[in-house]
Every structure is written in structure tokens, then in C-alpha cells.
JSON list of C-alpha atoms in Angstrom, two decimals:
[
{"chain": "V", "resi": 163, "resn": "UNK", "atom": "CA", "xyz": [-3.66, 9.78, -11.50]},
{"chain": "V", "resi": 164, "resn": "UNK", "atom": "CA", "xyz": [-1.66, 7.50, -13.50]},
{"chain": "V", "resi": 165, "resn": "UNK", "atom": "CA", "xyz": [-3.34, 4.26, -14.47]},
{"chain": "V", "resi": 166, "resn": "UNK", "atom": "CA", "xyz": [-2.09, 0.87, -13.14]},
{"chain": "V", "resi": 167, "resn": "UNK", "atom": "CA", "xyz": [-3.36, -1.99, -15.18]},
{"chain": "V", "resi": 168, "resn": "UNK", "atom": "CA", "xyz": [-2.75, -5.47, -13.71]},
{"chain": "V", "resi": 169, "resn": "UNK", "atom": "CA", "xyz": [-5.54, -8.75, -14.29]},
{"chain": "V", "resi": 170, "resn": "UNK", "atom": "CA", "xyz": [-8.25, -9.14, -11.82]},
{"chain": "V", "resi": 171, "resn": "UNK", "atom": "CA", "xyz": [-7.75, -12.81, -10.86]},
{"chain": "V", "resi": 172, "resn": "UNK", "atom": "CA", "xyz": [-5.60, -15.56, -12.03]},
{"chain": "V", "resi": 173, "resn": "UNK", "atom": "CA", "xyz": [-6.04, -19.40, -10.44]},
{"chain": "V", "resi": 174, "resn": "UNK", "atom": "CA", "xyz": [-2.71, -21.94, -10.84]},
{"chain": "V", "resi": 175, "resn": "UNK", "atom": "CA", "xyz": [-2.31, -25.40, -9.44]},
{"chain": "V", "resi": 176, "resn": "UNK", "atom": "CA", "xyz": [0.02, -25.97, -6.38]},
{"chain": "V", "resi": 177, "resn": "UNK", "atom": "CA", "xyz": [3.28, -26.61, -7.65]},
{"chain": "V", "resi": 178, "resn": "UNK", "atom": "CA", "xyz": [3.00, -24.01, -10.70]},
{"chain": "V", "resi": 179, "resn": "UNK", "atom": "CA", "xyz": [4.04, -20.95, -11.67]},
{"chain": "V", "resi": 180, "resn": "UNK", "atom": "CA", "xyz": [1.95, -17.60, -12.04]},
{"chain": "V", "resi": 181, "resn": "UNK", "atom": "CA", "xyz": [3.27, -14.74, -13.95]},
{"chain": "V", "resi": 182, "resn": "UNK", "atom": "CA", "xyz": [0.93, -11.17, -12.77]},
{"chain": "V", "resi": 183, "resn": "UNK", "atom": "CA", "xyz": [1.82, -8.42, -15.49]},
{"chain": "V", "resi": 184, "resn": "UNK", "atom": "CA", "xyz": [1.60, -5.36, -14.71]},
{"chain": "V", "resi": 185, "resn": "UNK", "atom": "CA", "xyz": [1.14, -1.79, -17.07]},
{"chain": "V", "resi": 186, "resn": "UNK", "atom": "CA", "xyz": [1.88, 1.85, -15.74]},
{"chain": "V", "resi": 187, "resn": "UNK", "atom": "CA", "xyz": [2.67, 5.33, -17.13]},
{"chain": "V", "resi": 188, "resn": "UNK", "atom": "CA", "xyz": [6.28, 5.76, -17.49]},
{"chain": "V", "resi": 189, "resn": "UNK", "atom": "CA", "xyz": [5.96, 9.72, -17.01]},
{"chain": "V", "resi": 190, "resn": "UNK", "atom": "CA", "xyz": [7.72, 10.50, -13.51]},
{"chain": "V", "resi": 191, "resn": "UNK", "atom": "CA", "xyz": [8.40, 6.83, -12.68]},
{"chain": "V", "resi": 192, "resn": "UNK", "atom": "CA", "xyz": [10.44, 6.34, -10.09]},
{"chain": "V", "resi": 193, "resn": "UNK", "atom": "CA", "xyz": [10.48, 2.84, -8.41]},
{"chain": "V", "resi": 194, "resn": "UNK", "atom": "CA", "xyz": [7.75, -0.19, -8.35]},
{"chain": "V", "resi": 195, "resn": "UNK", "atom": "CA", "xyz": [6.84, -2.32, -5.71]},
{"chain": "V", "resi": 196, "resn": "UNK", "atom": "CA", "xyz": [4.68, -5.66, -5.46]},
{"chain": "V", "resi": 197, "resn": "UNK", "atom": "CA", "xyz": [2.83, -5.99, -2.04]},
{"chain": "V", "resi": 198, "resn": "UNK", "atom": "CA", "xyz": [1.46, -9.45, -1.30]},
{"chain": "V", "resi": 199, "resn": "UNK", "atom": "CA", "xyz": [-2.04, -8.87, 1.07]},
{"chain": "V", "resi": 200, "resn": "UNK", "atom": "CA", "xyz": [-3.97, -11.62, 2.10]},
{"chain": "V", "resi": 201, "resn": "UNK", "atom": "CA", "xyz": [-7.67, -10.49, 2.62]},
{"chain": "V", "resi": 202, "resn": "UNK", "atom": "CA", "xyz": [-8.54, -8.45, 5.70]},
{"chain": "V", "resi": 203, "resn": "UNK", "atom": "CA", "xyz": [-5.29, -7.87, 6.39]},
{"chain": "V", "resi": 204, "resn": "UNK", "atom": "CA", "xyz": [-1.88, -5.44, 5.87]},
{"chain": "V", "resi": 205, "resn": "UNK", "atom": "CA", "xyz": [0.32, -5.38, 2.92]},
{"chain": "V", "resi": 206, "resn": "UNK", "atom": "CA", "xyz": [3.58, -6.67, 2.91]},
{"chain": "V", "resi": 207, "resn": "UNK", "atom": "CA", "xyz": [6.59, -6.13, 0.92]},
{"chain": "V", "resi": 208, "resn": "UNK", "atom": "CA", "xyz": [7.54, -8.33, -1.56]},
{"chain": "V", "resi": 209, "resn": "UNK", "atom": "CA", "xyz": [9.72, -7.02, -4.27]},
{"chain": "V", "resi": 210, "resn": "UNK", "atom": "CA", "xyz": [11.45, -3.45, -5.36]},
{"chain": "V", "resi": 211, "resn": "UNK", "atom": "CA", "xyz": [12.62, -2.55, -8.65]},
{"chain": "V", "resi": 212, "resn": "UNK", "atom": "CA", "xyz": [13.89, 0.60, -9.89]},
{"chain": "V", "resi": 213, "resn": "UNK", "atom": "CA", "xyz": [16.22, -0.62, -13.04]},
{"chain": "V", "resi": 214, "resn": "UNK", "atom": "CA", "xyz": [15.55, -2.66, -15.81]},
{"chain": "V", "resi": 215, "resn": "UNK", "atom": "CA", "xyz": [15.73, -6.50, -15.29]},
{"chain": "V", "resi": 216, "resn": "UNK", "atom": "CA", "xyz": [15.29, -9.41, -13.00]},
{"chain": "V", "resi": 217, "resn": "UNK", "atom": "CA", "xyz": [15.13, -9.09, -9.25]},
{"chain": "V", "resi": 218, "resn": "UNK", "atom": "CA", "xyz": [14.94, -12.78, -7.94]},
{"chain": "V", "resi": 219, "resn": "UNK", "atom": "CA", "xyz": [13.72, -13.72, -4.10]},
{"chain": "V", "resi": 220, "resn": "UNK", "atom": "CA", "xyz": [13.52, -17.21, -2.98]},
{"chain": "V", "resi": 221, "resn": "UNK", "atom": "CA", "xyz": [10.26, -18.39, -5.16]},
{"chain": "V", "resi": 222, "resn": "UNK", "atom": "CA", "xyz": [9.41, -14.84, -5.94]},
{"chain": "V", "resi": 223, "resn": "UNK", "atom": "CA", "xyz": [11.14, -12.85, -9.11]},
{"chain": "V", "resi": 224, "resn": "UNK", "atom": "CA", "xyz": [10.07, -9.89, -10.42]},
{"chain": "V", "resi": 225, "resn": "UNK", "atom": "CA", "xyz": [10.97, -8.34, -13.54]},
{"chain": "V", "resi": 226, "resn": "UNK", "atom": "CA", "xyz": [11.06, -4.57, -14.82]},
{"chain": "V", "resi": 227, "resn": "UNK", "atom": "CA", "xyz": [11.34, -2.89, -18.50]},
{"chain": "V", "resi": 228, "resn": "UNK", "atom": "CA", "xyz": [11.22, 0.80, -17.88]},
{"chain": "V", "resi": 229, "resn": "UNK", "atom": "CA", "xyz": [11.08, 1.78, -21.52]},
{"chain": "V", "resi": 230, "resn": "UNK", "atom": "CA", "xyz": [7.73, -0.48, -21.78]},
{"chain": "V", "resi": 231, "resn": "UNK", "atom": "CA", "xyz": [6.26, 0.73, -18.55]},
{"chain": "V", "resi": 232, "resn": "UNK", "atom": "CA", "xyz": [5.89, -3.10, -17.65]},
{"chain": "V", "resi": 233, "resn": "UNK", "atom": "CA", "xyz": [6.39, -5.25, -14.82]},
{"chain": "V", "resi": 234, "resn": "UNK", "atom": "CA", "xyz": [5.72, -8.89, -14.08]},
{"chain": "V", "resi": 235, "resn": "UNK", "atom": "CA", "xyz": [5.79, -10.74, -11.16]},
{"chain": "V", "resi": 236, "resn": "UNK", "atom": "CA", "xyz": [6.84, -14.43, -11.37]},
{"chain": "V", "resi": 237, "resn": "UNK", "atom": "CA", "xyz": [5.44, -16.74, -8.19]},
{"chain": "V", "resi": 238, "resn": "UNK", "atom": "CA", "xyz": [6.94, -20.35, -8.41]},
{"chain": "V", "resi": 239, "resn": "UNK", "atom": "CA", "xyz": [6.18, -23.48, -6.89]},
{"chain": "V", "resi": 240, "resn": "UNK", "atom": "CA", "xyz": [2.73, -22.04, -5.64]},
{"chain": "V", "resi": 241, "resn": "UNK", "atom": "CA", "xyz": [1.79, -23.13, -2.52]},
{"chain": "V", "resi": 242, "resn": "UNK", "atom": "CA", "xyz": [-1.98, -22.83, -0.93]},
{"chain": "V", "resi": 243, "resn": "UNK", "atom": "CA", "xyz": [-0.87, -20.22, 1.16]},
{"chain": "V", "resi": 244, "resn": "UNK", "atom": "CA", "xyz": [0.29, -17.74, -1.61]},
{"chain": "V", "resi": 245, "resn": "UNK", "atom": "CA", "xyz": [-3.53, -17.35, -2.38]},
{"chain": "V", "resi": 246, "resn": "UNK", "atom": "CA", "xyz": [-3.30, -13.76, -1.71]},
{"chain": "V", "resi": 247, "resn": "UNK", "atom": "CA", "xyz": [-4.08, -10.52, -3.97]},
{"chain": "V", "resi": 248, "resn": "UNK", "atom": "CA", "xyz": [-0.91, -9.29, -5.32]},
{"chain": "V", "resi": 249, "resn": "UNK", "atom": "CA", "xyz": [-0.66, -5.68, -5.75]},
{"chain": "V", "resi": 250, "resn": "UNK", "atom": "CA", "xyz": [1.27, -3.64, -8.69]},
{"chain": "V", "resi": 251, "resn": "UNK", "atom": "CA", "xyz": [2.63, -0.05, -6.54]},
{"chain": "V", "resi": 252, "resn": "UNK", "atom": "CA", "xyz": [4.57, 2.75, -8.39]},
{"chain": "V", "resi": 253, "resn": "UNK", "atom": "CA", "xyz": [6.39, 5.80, -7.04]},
{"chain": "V", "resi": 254, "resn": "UNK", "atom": "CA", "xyz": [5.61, 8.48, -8.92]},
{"chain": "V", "resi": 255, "resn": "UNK", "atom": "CA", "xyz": [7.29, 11.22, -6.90]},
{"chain": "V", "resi": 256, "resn": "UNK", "atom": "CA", "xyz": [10.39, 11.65, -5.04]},
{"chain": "V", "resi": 257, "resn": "UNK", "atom": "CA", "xyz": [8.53, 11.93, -1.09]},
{"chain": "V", "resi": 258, "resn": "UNK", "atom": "CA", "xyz": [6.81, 8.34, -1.07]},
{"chain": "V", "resi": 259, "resn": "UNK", "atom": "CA", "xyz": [3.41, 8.68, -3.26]},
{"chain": "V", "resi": 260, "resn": "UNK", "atom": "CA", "xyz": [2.53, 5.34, -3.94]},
{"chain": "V", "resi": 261, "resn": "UNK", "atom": "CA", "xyz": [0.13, 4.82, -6.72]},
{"chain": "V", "resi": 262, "resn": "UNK", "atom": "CA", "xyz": [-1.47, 1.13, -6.10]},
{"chain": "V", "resi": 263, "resn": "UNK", "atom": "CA", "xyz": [-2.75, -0.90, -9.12]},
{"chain": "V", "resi": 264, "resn": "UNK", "atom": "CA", "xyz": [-6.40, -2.96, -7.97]},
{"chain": "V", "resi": 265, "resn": "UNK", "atom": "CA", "xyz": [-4.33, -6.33, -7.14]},
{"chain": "V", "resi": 266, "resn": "UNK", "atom": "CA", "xyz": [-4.58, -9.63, -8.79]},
{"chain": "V", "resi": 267, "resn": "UNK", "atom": "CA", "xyz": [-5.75, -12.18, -6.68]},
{"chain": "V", "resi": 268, "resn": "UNK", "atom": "CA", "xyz": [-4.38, -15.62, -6.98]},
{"chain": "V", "resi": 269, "resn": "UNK", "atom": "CA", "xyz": [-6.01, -18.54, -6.18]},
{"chain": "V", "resi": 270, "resn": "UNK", "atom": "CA", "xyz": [-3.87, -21.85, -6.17]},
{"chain": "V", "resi": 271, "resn": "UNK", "atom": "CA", "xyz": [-6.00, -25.16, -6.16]},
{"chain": "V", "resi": 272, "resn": "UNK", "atom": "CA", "xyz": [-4.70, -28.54, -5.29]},
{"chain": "Y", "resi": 81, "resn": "UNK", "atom": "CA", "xyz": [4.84, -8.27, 12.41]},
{"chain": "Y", "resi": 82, "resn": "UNK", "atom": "CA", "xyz": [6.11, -5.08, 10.82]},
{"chain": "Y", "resi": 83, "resn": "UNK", "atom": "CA", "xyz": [6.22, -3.20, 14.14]},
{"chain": "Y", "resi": 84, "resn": "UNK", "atom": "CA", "xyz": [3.91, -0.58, 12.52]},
{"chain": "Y", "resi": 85, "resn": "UNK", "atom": "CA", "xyz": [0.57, -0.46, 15.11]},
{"chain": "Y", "resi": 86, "resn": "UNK", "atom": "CA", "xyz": [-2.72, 1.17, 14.93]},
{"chain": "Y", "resi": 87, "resn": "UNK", "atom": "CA", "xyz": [-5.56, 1.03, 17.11]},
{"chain": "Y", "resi": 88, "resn": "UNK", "atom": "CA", "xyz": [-8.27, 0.81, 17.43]},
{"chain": "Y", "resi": 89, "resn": "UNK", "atom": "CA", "xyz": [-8.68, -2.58, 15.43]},
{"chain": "Y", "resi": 90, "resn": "UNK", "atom": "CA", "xyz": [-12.48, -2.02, 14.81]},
{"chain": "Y", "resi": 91, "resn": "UNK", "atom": "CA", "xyz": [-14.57, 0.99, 14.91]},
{"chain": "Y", "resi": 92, "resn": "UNK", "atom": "CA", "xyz": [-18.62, 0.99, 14.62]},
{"chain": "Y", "resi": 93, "resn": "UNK", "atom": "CA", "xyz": [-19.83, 4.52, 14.62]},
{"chain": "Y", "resi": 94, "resn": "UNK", "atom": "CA", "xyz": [-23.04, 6.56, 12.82]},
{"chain": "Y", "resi": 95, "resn": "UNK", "atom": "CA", "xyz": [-23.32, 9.04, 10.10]},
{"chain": "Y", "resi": 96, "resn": "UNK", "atom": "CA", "xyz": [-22.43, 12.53, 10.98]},
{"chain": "Y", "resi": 97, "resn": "UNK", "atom": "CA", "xyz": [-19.94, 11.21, 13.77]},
{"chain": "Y", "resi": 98, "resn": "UNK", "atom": "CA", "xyz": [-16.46, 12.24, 13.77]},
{"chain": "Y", "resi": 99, "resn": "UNK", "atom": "CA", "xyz": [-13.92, 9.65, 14.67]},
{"chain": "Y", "resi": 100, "resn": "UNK", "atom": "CA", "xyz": [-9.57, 9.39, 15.17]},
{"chain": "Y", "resi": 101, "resn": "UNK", "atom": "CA", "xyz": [-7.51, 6.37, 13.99]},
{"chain": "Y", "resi": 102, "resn": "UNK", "atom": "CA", "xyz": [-3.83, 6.50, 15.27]},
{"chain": "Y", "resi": 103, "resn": "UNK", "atom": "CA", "xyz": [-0.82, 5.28, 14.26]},
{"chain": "Y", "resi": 104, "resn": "UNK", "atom": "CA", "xyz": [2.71, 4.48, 15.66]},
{"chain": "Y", "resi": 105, "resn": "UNK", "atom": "CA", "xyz": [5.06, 4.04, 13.04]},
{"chain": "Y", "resi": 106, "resn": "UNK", "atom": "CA", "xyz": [8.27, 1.86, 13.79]},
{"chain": "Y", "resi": 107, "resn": "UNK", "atom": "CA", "xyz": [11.11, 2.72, 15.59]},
{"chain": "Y", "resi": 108, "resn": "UNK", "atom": "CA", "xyz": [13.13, 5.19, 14.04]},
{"chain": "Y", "resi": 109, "resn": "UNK", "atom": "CA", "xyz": [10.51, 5.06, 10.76]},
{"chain": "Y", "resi": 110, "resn": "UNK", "atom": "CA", "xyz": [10.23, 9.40, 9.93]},
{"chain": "Y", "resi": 111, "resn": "UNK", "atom": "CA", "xyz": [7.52, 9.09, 7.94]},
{"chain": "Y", "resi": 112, "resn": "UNK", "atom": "CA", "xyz": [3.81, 7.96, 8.01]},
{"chain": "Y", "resi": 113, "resn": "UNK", "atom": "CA", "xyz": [1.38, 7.28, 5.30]},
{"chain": "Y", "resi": 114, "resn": "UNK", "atom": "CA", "xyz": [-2.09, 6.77, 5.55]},
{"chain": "Y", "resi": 115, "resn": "UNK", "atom": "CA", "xyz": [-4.44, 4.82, 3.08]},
{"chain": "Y", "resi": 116, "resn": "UNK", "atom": "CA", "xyz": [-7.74, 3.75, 2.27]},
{"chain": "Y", "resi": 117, "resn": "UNK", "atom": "CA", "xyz": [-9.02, 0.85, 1.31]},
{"chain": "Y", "resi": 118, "resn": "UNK", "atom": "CA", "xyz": [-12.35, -0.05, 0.52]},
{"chain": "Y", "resi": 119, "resn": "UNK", "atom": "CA", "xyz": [-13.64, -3.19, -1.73]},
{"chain": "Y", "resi": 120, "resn": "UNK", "atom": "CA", "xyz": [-14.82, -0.67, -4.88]},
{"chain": "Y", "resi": 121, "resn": "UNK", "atom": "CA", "xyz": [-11.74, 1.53, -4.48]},
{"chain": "Y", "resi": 122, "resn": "UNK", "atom": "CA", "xyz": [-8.50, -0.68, -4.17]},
{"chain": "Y", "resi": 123, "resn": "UNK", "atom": "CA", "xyz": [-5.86, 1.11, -1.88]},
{"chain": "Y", "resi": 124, "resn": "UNK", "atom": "CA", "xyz": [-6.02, 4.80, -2.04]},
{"chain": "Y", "resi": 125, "resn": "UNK", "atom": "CA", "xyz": [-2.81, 6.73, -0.86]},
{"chain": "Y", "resi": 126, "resn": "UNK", "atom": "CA", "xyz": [-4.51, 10.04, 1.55]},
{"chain": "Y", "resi": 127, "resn": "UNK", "atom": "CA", "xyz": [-1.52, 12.04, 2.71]},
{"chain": "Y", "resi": 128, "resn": "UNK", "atom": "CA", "xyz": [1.99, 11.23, 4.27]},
{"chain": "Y", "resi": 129, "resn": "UNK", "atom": "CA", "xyz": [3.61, 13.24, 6.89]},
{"chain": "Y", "resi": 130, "resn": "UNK", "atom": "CA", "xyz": [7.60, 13.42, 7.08]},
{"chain": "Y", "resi": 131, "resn": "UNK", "atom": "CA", "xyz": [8.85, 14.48, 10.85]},
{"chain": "Y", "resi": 132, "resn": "UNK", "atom": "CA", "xyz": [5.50, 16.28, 11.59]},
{"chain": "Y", "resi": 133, "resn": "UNK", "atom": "CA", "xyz": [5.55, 18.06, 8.39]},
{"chain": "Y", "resi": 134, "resn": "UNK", "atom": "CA", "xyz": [2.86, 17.20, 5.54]},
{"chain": "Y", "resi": 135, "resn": "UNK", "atom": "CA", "xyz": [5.17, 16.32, 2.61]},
{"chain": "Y", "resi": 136, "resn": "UNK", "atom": "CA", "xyz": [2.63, 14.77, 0.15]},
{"chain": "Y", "resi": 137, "resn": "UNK", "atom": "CA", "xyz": [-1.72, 14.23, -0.12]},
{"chain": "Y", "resi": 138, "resn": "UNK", "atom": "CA", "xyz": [-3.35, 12.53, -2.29]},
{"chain": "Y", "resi": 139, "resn": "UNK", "atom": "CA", "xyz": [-7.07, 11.87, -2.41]},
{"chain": "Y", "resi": 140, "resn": "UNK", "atom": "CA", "xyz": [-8.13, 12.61, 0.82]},
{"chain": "Y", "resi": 141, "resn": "UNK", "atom": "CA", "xyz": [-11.42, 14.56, 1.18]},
{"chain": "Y", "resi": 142, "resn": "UNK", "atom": "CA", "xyz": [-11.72, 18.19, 3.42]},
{"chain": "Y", "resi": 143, "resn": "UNK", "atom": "CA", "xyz": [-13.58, 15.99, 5.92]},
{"chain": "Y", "resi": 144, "resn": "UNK", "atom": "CA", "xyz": [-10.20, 14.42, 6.72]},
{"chain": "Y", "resi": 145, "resn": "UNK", "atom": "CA", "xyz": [-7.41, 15.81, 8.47]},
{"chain": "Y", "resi": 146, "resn": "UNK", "atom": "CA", "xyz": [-3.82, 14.02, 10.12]},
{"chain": "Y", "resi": 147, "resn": "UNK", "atom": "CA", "xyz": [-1.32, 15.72, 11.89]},
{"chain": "Y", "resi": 148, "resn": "UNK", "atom": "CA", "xyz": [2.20, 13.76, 13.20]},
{"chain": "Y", "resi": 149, "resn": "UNK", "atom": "CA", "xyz": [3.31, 14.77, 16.73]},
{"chain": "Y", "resi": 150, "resn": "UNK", "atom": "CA", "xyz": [6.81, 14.90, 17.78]},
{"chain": "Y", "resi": 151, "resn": "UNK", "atom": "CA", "xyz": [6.88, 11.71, 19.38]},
{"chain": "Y", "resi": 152, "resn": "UNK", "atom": "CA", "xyz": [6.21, 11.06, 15.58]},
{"chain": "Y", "resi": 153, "resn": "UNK", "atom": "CA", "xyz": [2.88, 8.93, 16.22]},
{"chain": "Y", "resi": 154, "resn": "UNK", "atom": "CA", "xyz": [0.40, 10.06, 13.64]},
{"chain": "Y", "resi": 155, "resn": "UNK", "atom": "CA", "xyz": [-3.46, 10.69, 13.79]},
{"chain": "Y", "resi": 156, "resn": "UNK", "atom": "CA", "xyz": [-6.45, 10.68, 11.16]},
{"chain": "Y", "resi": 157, "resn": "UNK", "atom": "CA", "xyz": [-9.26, 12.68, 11.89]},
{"chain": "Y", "resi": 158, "resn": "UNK", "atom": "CA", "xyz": [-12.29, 11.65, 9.65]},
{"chain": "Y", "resi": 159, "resn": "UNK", "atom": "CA", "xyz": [-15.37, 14.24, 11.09]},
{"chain": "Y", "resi": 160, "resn": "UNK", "atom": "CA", "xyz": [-19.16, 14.31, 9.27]},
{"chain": "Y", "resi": 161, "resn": "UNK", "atom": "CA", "xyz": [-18.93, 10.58, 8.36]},
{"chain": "Y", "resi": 162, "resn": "UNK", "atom": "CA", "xyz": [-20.49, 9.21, 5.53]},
{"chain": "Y", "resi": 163, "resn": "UNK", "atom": "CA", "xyz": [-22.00, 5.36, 5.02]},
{"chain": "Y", "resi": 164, "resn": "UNK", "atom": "CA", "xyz": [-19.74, 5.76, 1.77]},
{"chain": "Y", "resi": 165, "resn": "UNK", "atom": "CA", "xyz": [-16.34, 6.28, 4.51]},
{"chain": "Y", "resi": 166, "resn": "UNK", "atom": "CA", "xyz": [-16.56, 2.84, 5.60]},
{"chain": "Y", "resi": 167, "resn": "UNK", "atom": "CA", "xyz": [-13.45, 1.24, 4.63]},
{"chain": "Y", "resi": 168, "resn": "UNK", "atom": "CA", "xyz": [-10.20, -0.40, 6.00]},
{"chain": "Y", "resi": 169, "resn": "UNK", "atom": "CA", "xyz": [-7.60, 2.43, 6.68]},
{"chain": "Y", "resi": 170, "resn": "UNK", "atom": "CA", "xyz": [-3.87, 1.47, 6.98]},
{"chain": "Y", "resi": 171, "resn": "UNK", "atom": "CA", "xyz": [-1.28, 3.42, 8.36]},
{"chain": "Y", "resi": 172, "resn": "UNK", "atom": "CA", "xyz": [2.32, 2.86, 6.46]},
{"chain": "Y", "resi": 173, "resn": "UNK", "atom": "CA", "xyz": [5.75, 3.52, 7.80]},
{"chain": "Y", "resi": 174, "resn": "UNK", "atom": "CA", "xyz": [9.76, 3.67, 6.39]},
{"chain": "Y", "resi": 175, "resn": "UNK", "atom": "CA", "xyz": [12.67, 5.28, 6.34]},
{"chain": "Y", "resi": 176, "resn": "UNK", "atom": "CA", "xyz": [12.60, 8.72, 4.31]},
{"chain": "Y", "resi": 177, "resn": "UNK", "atom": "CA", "xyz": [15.73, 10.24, 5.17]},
{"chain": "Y", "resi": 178, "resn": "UNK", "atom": "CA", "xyz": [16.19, 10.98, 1.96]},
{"chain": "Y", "resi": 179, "resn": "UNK", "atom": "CA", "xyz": [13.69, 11.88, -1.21]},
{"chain": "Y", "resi": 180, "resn": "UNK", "atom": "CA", "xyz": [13.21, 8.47, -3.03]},
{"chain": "Y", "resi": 181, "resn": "UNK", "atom": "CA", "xyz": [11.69, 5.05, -3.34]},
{"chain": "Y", "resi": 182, "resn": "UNK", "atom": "CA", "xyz": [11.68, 3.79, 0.13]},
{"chain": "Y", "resi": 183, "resn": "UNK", "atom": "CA", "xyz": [9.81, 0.16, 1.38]},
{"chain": "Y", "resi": 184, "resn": "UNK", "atom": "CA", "xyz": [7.01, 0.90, 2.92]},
{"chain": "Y", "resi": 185, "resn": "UNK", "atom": "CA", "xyz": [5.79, -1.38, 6.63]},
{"chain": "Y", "resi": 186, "resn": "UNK", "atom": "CA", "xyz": [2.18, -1.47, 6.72]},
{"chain": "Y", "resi": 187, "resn": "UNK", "atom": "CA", "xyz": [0.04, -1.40, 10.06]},
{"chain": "Y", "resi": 188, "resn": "UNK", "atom": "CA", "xyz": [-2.85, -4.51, 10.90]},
{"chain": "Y", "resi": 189, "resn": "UNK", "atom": "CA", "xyz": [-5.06, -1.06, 10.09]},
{"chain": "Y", "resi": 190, "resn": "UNK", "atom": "CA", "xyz": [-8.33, 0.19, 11.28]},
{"chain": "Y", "resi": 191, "resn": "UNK", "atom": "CA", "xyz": [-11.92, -1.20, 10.27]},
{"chain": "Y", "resi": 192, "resn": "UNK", "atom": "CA", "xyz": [-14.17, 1.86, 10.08]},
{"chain": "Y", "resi": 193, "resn": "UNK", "atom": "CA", "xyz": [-18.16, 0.85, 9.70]},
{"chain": "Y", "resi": 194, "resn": "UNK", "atom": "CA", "xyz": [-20.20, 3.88, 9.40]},
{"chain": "Y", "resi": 195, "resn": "UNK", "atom": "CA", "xyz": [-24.15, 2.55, 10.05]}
]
């Protein structure tokens, strides 16, 4: 499969901002997603980029450079609750293969 | 709530058992993935099925086998379990009407322990 290379853990102070890079193949890329999942529990959908640049949401932004095979996903004004594993998804196909990076998990400290 | 549901919740079986997870995907959702997810392993995509057809597998072992029924609910079938199958599995759920990226709405999943 194609490698998806994002850091293990990162820990920010409430109130800061966390930037979680994230490396793929660029061979058959086709989309990238970030899923926020708090432990034990489902996925869900935070961001979808399938052109270069900036995709902003509230306090979540996430950026994409196709040539590079890089994304990054920007979490402002962290708040306890966004202690979470953040995880790096690419569609490599055209029928809805995801290929999910480990996750970075976050931990935000007062 | 993303309207995805699987049951059961939990699931405590023994080796060599053979057990079925299912999967309702949300309303008018045509496709259904299923995943693994186990703390050594990350989130491993196992097969998607696209109005009852198979459209797409990934690493799922010959143990394994899903089908989607017409009412479009899906089922895994994991048979000759293994301590090493113990794992969270999610079921996933979008659009798919057409090939391409499409946001995918993840179920609470199923929490296999094989003793």
C-alpha cells in the first residue's frame, strides 16, 4: 500500500495552535481526508481536499500541495476537548479505498 | 450521530468461533465499508460493497467474508477466529453515486474480543 506518514503525538496548550503534517504517495491520488476520533470511538469527518490550497472550517483549516504529496492540518484555539487522534486518509482509487495514515494524537494541557 | 448503526456493540467469543457484525448504513447511503482497527494496526480498510455488489477489498483475510442485501444493510462474517482478530471493526457509509472521493459516516462499531 501506499505509505502515510503523519507524527505520532503532538501536546499544545489550550488556547494554541497545532499544525499535524501529513506525507503520502502522490501516484493515483485522488482526494484526502482528516478524521478526528476520540478513543474508543467512530471517526468523524473533518476536512476534504482534493485541489491545492487552503480549506478553512471554523477553528479547523487544512491545507493541500498535490505536487509535494503534503497535507497539514491546522487546529486553532485548542480546546481540552480536541484531545483526540487526528487521522491523515487518502483516496487512492476512484470506488472509495481509503488508505488511513496511524493518527496523531493531540493532547492539549491547561 | 452519523445515522450509520452497527450492532452488536460488544462481542466476547473463543478461538475457532465464527461470529457476524452488521451494519445499516444511512438512509439513502449505497455504499458500505468495513474496517479494522486494532491498537498495532491503525484503521485497516477490508472491502466495500456498492448496491450489493463488491466494488473494492483491501486487506481482509479468506476467513472473512461480507455480503450487502437489498435492503442494503451489510454483514461481516469473521469464521475460525483468531486471539490476533480482536479488534474494533467499523462499518462506514456515503453517497457513491458516482466513482470519486466521497465523505465517508462512520458507525459507533463493533468490539470483537477473541479469548
Amino acid at each position: 500500500g501506499q505509505n502515510i506518514d503523519q507524527p505520532t503525538e503532538m501536546t499544545a496548550t489550550e488556547g494554541a495552535i497545532v499544525q499535524i503534517n501529513c506525507t503520502y504517495q502522490t501516484s493515483g491520488f485522488n482526494g484526502l481526508f482528516w478524521y478526528q476520533q476520540h478513543a474508543g470511538e467512530a471517526p468523524t469527518f473533518l476536512s476534504y481536499n482534493v485541489l491545492d490550497g487552503l480549506e478553512e472550517k471554523g477553528r479547523f483549516s487544512s491545507f493541500l500541495s498535490r505536487s509535494k504529496g503534503y497535507s497539514y492540518l491546522l487546529l486553532k484555539e485548542l480546546q481540552m476537548k480536541d484531545s483526540a487522534s487526528y487521522l491523515c486518509a487518502v483516496y487512492y482509487d476512484s470506488w472509495g479505498k481509503l488508505q488511513f495514515g496511524a493518527g496523531t494524537q493531540v493532547v492539549v494541557t491547561p | 450521530d452519523s445515522g450509520v448503526t452497527q450492532t452488536p456493540k460488544h462481542l466476547i467469543t473463543a478461538t475457532g468461533q465464527r461470529v457476524t457484525l452488521r451494519c445499516s448504513p444511512r438512509s439513502g447511503d449505497l455504499s458500505v465499508y468495513w474496517y479494522q482497527q486494532s491498537l498495532d494496526q491503525g484503521l485497516q480498510f477490508l472491502i466495500q460493497y456498492y448496491n450489493g455488489e463488491e466494488r473494492a477489498k483491501g486487506n481482509i483475510l479468506e476467513r472473512f467474508s461480507a455480503q450487502q442485501f437489498p435492503d442494503l444493510h451489510s454483514e461481516l462474517n469473521l469464521s475460525s477466529l483468531e486471539l490476533g482478530d480482536s479488534a474494533l471493526y467499523f462499518c462506514a457509509s456515503s453517497v457513491a453515486v458516482l466513482a470519486g472521493p466521497h465523505e465517508q459516516y462512520f458507525g459507533p462499531g463493533t468490539r470483537l474480543t477473541v479469548t
